[in-house]
Structure formats: structure tokens, C-alpha cells
Amino acid sequence: MKADNLEIIFQENFSLEQALVDLKEKYGCERLTVQSGGAMNGIFLRNGLFDFVDIIVALVLVGGKNTSTLIDGDSITTKEELSKLGVLRLTSCEKLEDSYLRLKYEVVK
């Protein structure tokens, strides 16, 4: 299926890395914004696919053991797993309207 502003990329066996390669090679995509939930964020981060993390903090106090977080997925239980996530270096912090904050990080691999 194809439209002027829509194209579906089908993979028999899903590979996030290959999907990103296809986006670059077939469509010239140099930059991708991921606006997703904790599970997809976890997949990107654990696979070293984020170069930057840009977070808007809109403070709402919500909690509980089943509440989704910014990064979901399997729990990190070893130093090796932790090292796969990379280190975030804060590059800027901006106060926005109301009590929102914009935090920009670079992922240091």
C-alpha cells in the first residue's frame, strides 16, 4: 500500500535495526523522532539506537507497581545489562510554560 505521504515497510521477521537501515537507505531518513511508551523506549535504548534523549517533564504524581515508566521492559539485574544502556549526558535544561521542563541528553556510548 502506498500513498503520497504513507508507505508501509513489511518485514517477515521484524528487525528494528534493519527497519532503521531501510529508512535511511531507501527513503533518505537521517533523523527519526520516537514518541512512544516505555516498552519501545526500552527496546531502542537497550539496542543502542538512541543518540539523543529529549524529555518534557510535566509533573503529575502517579505511581504503583504496575505503572509504566519512561523505560520499561525486563529488569536490569547485572552490570553488563546496565552498560548496554549507555550513559546520558545532560546538554540542556529549559523551563517551559506552567511547570514543565525540557531536558536534553546526549547518549554516551
XYZ file of N, CA, C and O in Angstrom:
436
model
N 0.847 -1.179 0.000
C 0.000 0.000 0.000
C 0.891 1.239 0.000
O 1.868 1.309 0.708
N 0.538 2.208 -0.811
C 1.343 3.424 -0.893
C 0.426 4.605 -1.165
O -0.517 4.511 -1.927
N 0.705 5.705 -0.518
C 0.015 6.974 -0.748
C 1.088 8.050 -0.800
O 2.261 7.779 -0.553
N 0.690 9.269 -1.095
C 1.676 10.350 -1.190
C 2.488 10.519 0.085
O 3.657 10.856 0.044
N 1.858 10.299 1.228
C 2.562 10.518 2.487
C 2.596 9.268 3.364
O 2.831 9.350 4.558
N 2.377 8.084 2.777
C 2.335 6.853 3.551
C 2.957 5.722 2.760
O 2.668 5.531 1.583
N 3.824 4.992 3.416
C 4.360 3.771 2.829
C 4.546 2.775 3.957
O 5.038 3.119 5.028
N 4.147 1.546 3.735
C 4.266 0.508 4.749
C 5.501 -0.324 4.448
O 5.689 -0.790 3.320
N 6.333 -0.504 5.456
C 7.517 -1.348 5.334
C 7.172 -2.670 6.001
O 6.868 -2.704 7.192
N 7.191 -3.758 5.238
C 6.862 -5.072 5.780
C 8.119 -5.910 5.913
O 8.947 -5.944 5.000
N 8.254 -6.562 7.067
C 9.346 -7.496 7.281
C 8.734 -8.816 7.745
O 7.908 -8.820 8.660
N 9.164 -9.900 7.157
C 8.680 -11.217 7.582
C 9.063 -11.478 9.040
O 8.266 -11.932 9.832
N 10.318 -11.181 9.373
C 10.814 -11.276 10.746
C 11.293 -9.898 11.150
O 12.257 -9.391 10.582
N 10.621 -9.298 12.114
C 10.890 -7.911 12.480
C 12.303 -7.720 13.004
O 12.767 -8.446 13.875
N 12.979 -6.734 12.460
C 14.290 -6.305 12.936
C 14.273 -4.789 12.988
O 14.193 -4.129 11.946
N 14.335 -4.249 14.190
C 14.329 -2.801 14.352
C 15.542 -2.181 13.674
O 15.429 -1.167 12.988
N 16.699 -2.813 13.839
C 17.910 -2.292 13.222
C 17.771 -2.227 11.700
O 18.137 -1.247 11.076
N 17.206 -3.302 11.089
C 17.041 -3.318 9.639
C 16.017 -2.281 9.196
O 16.176 -1.652 8.146
N 14.971 -2.084 9.989
C 13.971 -1.067 9.650
C 14.623 0.318 9.604
O 14.340 1.116 8.713
N 15.525 0.589 10.538
C 16.216 1.881 10.552
C 17.160 2.009 9.356
O 17.259 3.079 8.748
N 17.839 0.917 9.007
C 18.708 0.923 7.816
C 17.867 1.185 6.571
O 18.232 1.996 5.717
N 16.719 0.506 6.453
C 15.830 0.709 5.305
C 15.353 2.151 5.218
O 15.301 2.732 4.125
N 14.979 2.732 6.347
C 14.530 4.125 6.347
C 15.604 5.052 5.809
O 15.321 5.980 5.056
N 16.855 4.782 6.176
C 17.946 5.636 5.697
C 18.266 5.372 4.229
O 18.347 6.302 3.426
N 18.446 4.102 3.884
C 18.894 3.771 2.532
C 17.808 3.948 1.475
O 18.080 4.421 0.384
N 16.580 3.568 1.778
C 15.510 3.620 0.780
C 14.791 4.962 0.738
O 14.241 5.338 -0.288
N 14.782 5.670 1.876
C 13.977 6.894 1.957
C 14.776 8.126 2.356
O 14.225 9.210 2.490
N 16.088 7.986 2.578
C 16.926 9.123 2.899
C 16.693 9.700 4.291
O 17.075 10.829 4.561
N 16.108 8.923 5.176
C 15.817 9.400 6.534
C 17.113 9.500 7.336
O 17.795 8.509 7.559
N 17.461 10.683 7.750
C 18.675 10.913 8.529
C 18.389 11.061 10.020
O 19.268 10.872 10.844
N 17.158 11.407 10.356
C 16.806 11.663 11.755
C 15.396 11.146 11.998
O 14.515 11.317 11.177
N 15.206 10.519 13.146
C 13.930 9.937 13.493
C 13.561 10.357 14.905
O 14.391 10.313 15.807
N 12.337 10.802 15.070
C 11.828 11.124 16.390
C 10.954 9.969 16.851
O 10.061 9.552 16.134
N 11.246 9.455 18.030
C 10.476 8.352 18.596
C 9.649 8.913 19.738
O 10.187 9.402 20.719
N 8.350 8.876 19.582
C 7.435 9.326 20.627
C 6.612 8.114 21.008
O 5.606 7.811 20.382
N 7.092 7.404 22.008
C 6.484 6.125 22.339
C 6.414 5.943 23.838
O 6.799 6.811 24.605
N 5.956 4.790 24.213
C 5.872 4.439 25.620
C 7.137 3.751 26.094
O 8.114 3.584 25.349
N 7.107 3.342 27.335
C 8.283 2.770 27.970
C 8.824 1.517 27.321
O 10.036 1.314 27.263
N 7.940 0.643 26.807
C 8.408 -0.609 26.196
C 9.251 -0.320 24.949
O 10.353 -0.850 24.794
N 8.747 0.521 24.050
C 9.501 0.835 22.826
C 10.752 1.653 23.169
O 11.820 1.419 22.585
N 10.654 2.576 24.106
C 11.845 3.314 24.527
C 12.916 2.357 25.034
O 14.104 2.522 24.733
N 12.503 1.354 25.809
C 13.445 0.370 26.335
C 14.134 -0.409 25.230
O 15.335 -0.663 25.284
N 13.374 -0.790 24.208
C 13.947 -1.531 23.084
C 15.001 -0.686 22.365
O 16.104 -1.146 22.079
N 14.663 0.559 22.069
C 15.624 1.441 21.398
C 16.869 1.642 22.258
O 17.995 1.550 21.769
N 16.687 1.913 23.538
C 17.815 2.191 24.416
C 18.689 0.962 24.610
O 19.915 1.032 24.509
N 18.082 -0.189 24.859
C 18.845 -1.418 25.079
C 19.607 -1.860 23.830
O 20.592 -2.588 23.932
N 19.167 -1.440 22.669
C 19.851 -1.792 21.425
C 20.794 -0.694 20.950
O 21.298 -0.755 19.826
N 21.011 0.313 21.779
C 21.949 1.372 21.428
C 21.514 2.196 20.233
O 22.340 2.667 19.462
N 20.195 2.397 20.071
C 19.681 3.075 18.888
C 19.298 4.525 19.123
O 18.833 5.188 18.204
N 19.484 5.015 20.329
C 19.251 6.430 20.612
C 20.585 7.154 20.620
O 21.552 6.686 21.219
N 20.643 8.305 19.958
C 21.808 9.182 20.059
C 21.531 10.298 21.056
O 22.434 10.783 21.721
N 20.261 10.715 21.112
C 19.850 11.802 21.995
C 18.519 11.437 22.643
O 17.724 10.715 22.049
N 18.308 11.956 23.830
C 17.039 11.788 24.535
C 16.557 13.185 24.909
O 17.290 13.955 25.530
N 15.359 13.522 24.495
C 14.756 14.831 24.747
C 13.467 14.579 25.527
O 12.537 13.967 25.009
N 13.434 15.004 26.774
C 12.313 14.688 27.658
C 11.613 15.969 28.086
O 12.262 16.925 28.520
N 10.296 15.970 27.959
C 9.489 17.043 28.530
C 8.896 16.496 29.820
O 8.198 15.478 29.810
N 9.199 17.147 30.919
C 8.686 16.726 32.212
C 7.462 17.573 32.532
O 7.549 18.790 32.634
N 6.326 16.904 32.637
C 5.066 17.545 33.021
C 4.646 16.850 34.307
O 4.090 15.752 34.275
N 4.955 17.434 35.404
C 4.808 16.773 36.694
C 3.360 16.396 36.996
O 2.468 17.239 37.080
N 3.150 15.110 37.105
C 1.899 14.531 37.570
C 2.312 13.386 38.474
O 3.114 12.541 38.078
N 1.828 13.374 39.681
C 2.226 12.331 40.617
C 1.334 11.104 40.430
O 0.158 11.115 40.783
N 1.925 10.081 39.835
C 1.228 8.827 39.569
C 2.188 7.722 39.968
O 3.390 7.834 39.769
N 1.682 6.657 40.498
C 2.591 5.586 40.878
C 1.885 4.274 41.073
O 0.687 4.142 40.842
N 2.646 3.322 41.511
C 2.156 1.976 41.741
C 3.052 0.989 41.047
O 3.736 1.329 40.081
N 3.048 -0.243 41.516
C 3.986 -1.225 40.970
C 3.719 -1.579 39.514
O 4.600 -2.070 38.826
N 2.539 -1.326 38.999
C 2.232 -1.640 37.612
C 2.169 -0.401 36.723
O 1.733 -0.478 35.581
N 2.621 0.738 37.235
C 2.618 1.968 36.461
C 3.794 1.973 35.493
O 4.931 1.725 35.882
N 3.511 2.251 34.232
C 4.555 2.298 33.213
C 5.535 3.426 33.525
O 5.172 4.445 34.108
N 6.764 3.242 33.118
C 7.795 4.251 33.315
C 8.352 4.684 31.965
O 7.965 4.163 30.925
N 9.272 5.613 31.986
C 9.895 6.107 30.757
C 10.597 4.980 30.000
O 10.588 4.928 28.782
N 11.223 4.063 30.733
C 11.885 2.906 30.143
C 11.334 1.664 30.817
O 11.562 1.435 31.994
N 10.581 0.865 30.061
C 10.039 -0.387 30.574
C 10.788 -1.547 29.926
O 11.697 -1.365 29.141
N 10.371 -2.723 30.254
C 10.984 -3.927 29.706
C 11.530 -4.757 30.848
O 11.180 -4.556 32.011
N 12.393 -5.691 30.506
C 12.979 -6.557 31.523
C 13.805 -5.736 32.504
O 14.447 -4.750 32.133
N 13.794 -6.178 33.760
C 14.580 -5.509 34.794
C 16.062 -5.686 34.522
O 16.500 -6.722 34.010
N 16.820 -4.677 34.876
C 18.274 -4.735 34.743
C 18.812 -5.354 36.023
O 18.571 -4.839 37.122
N 19.518 -6.471 35.872
C 19.977 -7.193 37.056
C 21.490 -7.354 37.131
O 22.006 -7.826 38.128
N 22.216 -6.971 36.068
C 23.667 -7.110 36.087
C 24.326 -5.830 35.581
O 23.703 -5.018 34.897
N 25.610 -5.684 35.889
C 26.375 -4.537 35.405
C 26.491 -4.563 33.880
O 26.487 -3.528 33.240
N 26.561 -5.766 33.298
C 26.665 -5.890 31.843
C 25.406 -5.341 31.164
O 25.494 -4.645 30.157
N 24.237 -5.663 31.733
C 22.991 -5.149 31.175
C 22.927 -3.639 31.314
O 22.491 -2.940 30.409
N 23.375 -3.123 32.443
C 23.380 -1.682 32.679
C 24.300 -0.976 31.685
O 23.946 0.075 31.147
N 25.428 -1.579 31.374
C 26.376 -0.942 30.453
C 25.817 -0.852 29.039
O 26.234 -0.003 28.262
N 24.863 -1.708 28.673
C 24.254 -1.647 27.347
C 23.401 -0.403 27.161
O 23.160 0.027 26.044
N 22.927 0.172 28.261
C 22.050 1.329 28.165
C 22.797 2.603 27.816
O 22.216 3.556 27.341
N 24.077 2.640 28.060
C 24.830 3.852 27.801
C 24.652 4.840 28.937
O 23.888 4.618 29.872
N 25.362 5.902 28.855
C 25.310 6.949 29.864
C 24.683 8.176 29.213
O 24.976 8.489 28.051
N 23.816 8.861 29.934
C 23.215 10.084 29.417
C 23.965 11.287 29.966
O 24.213 11.387 31.155
N 24.329 12.201 29.070
C 24.982 13.447 29.481
C 24.008 14.588 29.218
O 23.585 14.813 28.084
N 23.633 15.305 30.280
C 22.710 16.431 30.153
C 23.364 17.530 29.332
O 24.456 17.988 29.633
N 22.684 17.948 28.253
C 23.226 19.012 27.405
C 22.478 20.323 27.594
O 23.032 21.387 27.340
N 21.203 20.261 28.040
C 20.484 21.493 28.332
C 19.246 21.197 29.170
O 18.710 20.101 29.160
N 18.838 22.220 29.898
C 17.637 22.159 30.726
C 16.926 23.494 30.539
O 17.522 24.547 30.737
N 15.666 23.425 30.120
C 14.916 24.639 29.803
C 13.594 24.630 30.561
O 12.862 23.643 30.535
N 13.276 25.734 31.213
C 11.985 25.870 31.881
C 10.963 26.331 30.844
O 11.156 27.330 30.166
N 9.875 25.572 30.718
C 8.817 25.897 29.777
C 7.622 26.481 30.523
O 7.703 26.742 31.716
N 6.506 26.660 29.821
C 5.294 27.192 30.445
C 4.816 26.294 31.582
O 5.088 25.103 31.599
N 4.032 26.885 32.444
C 3.458 26.186 33.594
C 4.596 25.603 34.427
O 5.386 26.219 34.883
N 4.712 24.428 34.719
C 5.860 23.932 35.483
C 6.605 22.875 34.689
O 7.234 21.991 35.244
N 6.540 22.957 33.361
C 7.166 21.964 32.508
C 8.660 22.244 32.382
O 9.102 23.390 32.380
N 9.422 21.175 32.236
C 10.854 21.259 31.997
C 11.185 20.461 30.745
O 10.601 19.415 30.493
N 12.133 20.964 29.965
C 12.641 20.214 28.816
C 14.089 19.867 29.112
O 14.931 20.747 29.278
N 14.359 18.581 29.174
C 15.698 18.083 29.459
C 16.248 17.416 28.212
O 15.616 16.518 27.654
N 17.407 17.847 27.768
C 18.029 17.261 26.583
C 19.315 16.548 27.012
O 20.128 17.112 27.737
N 19.445 15.298 26.547
C 20.608 14.469 26.876
C 21.238 13.931 25.608
O 20.547 13.662 24.637
N 22.529 13.737 25.665
C 23.244 13.005 24.628
C 23.541 11.624 25.188
O 23.923 11.495 26.358
N 23.357 10.591 24.397
C 23.683 9.240 24.840
C 25.165 9.015 24.560
O 25.620 9.108 23.433
N 25.921 8.759 25.621
C 27.360 8.497 25.519
C 27.527 6.990 25.480
O 27.131 6.297 26.398
N 28.077 6.501 24.396
C 28.168 5.033 24.214
C 29.476 4.484 24.675
O 30.429 5.092 24.841
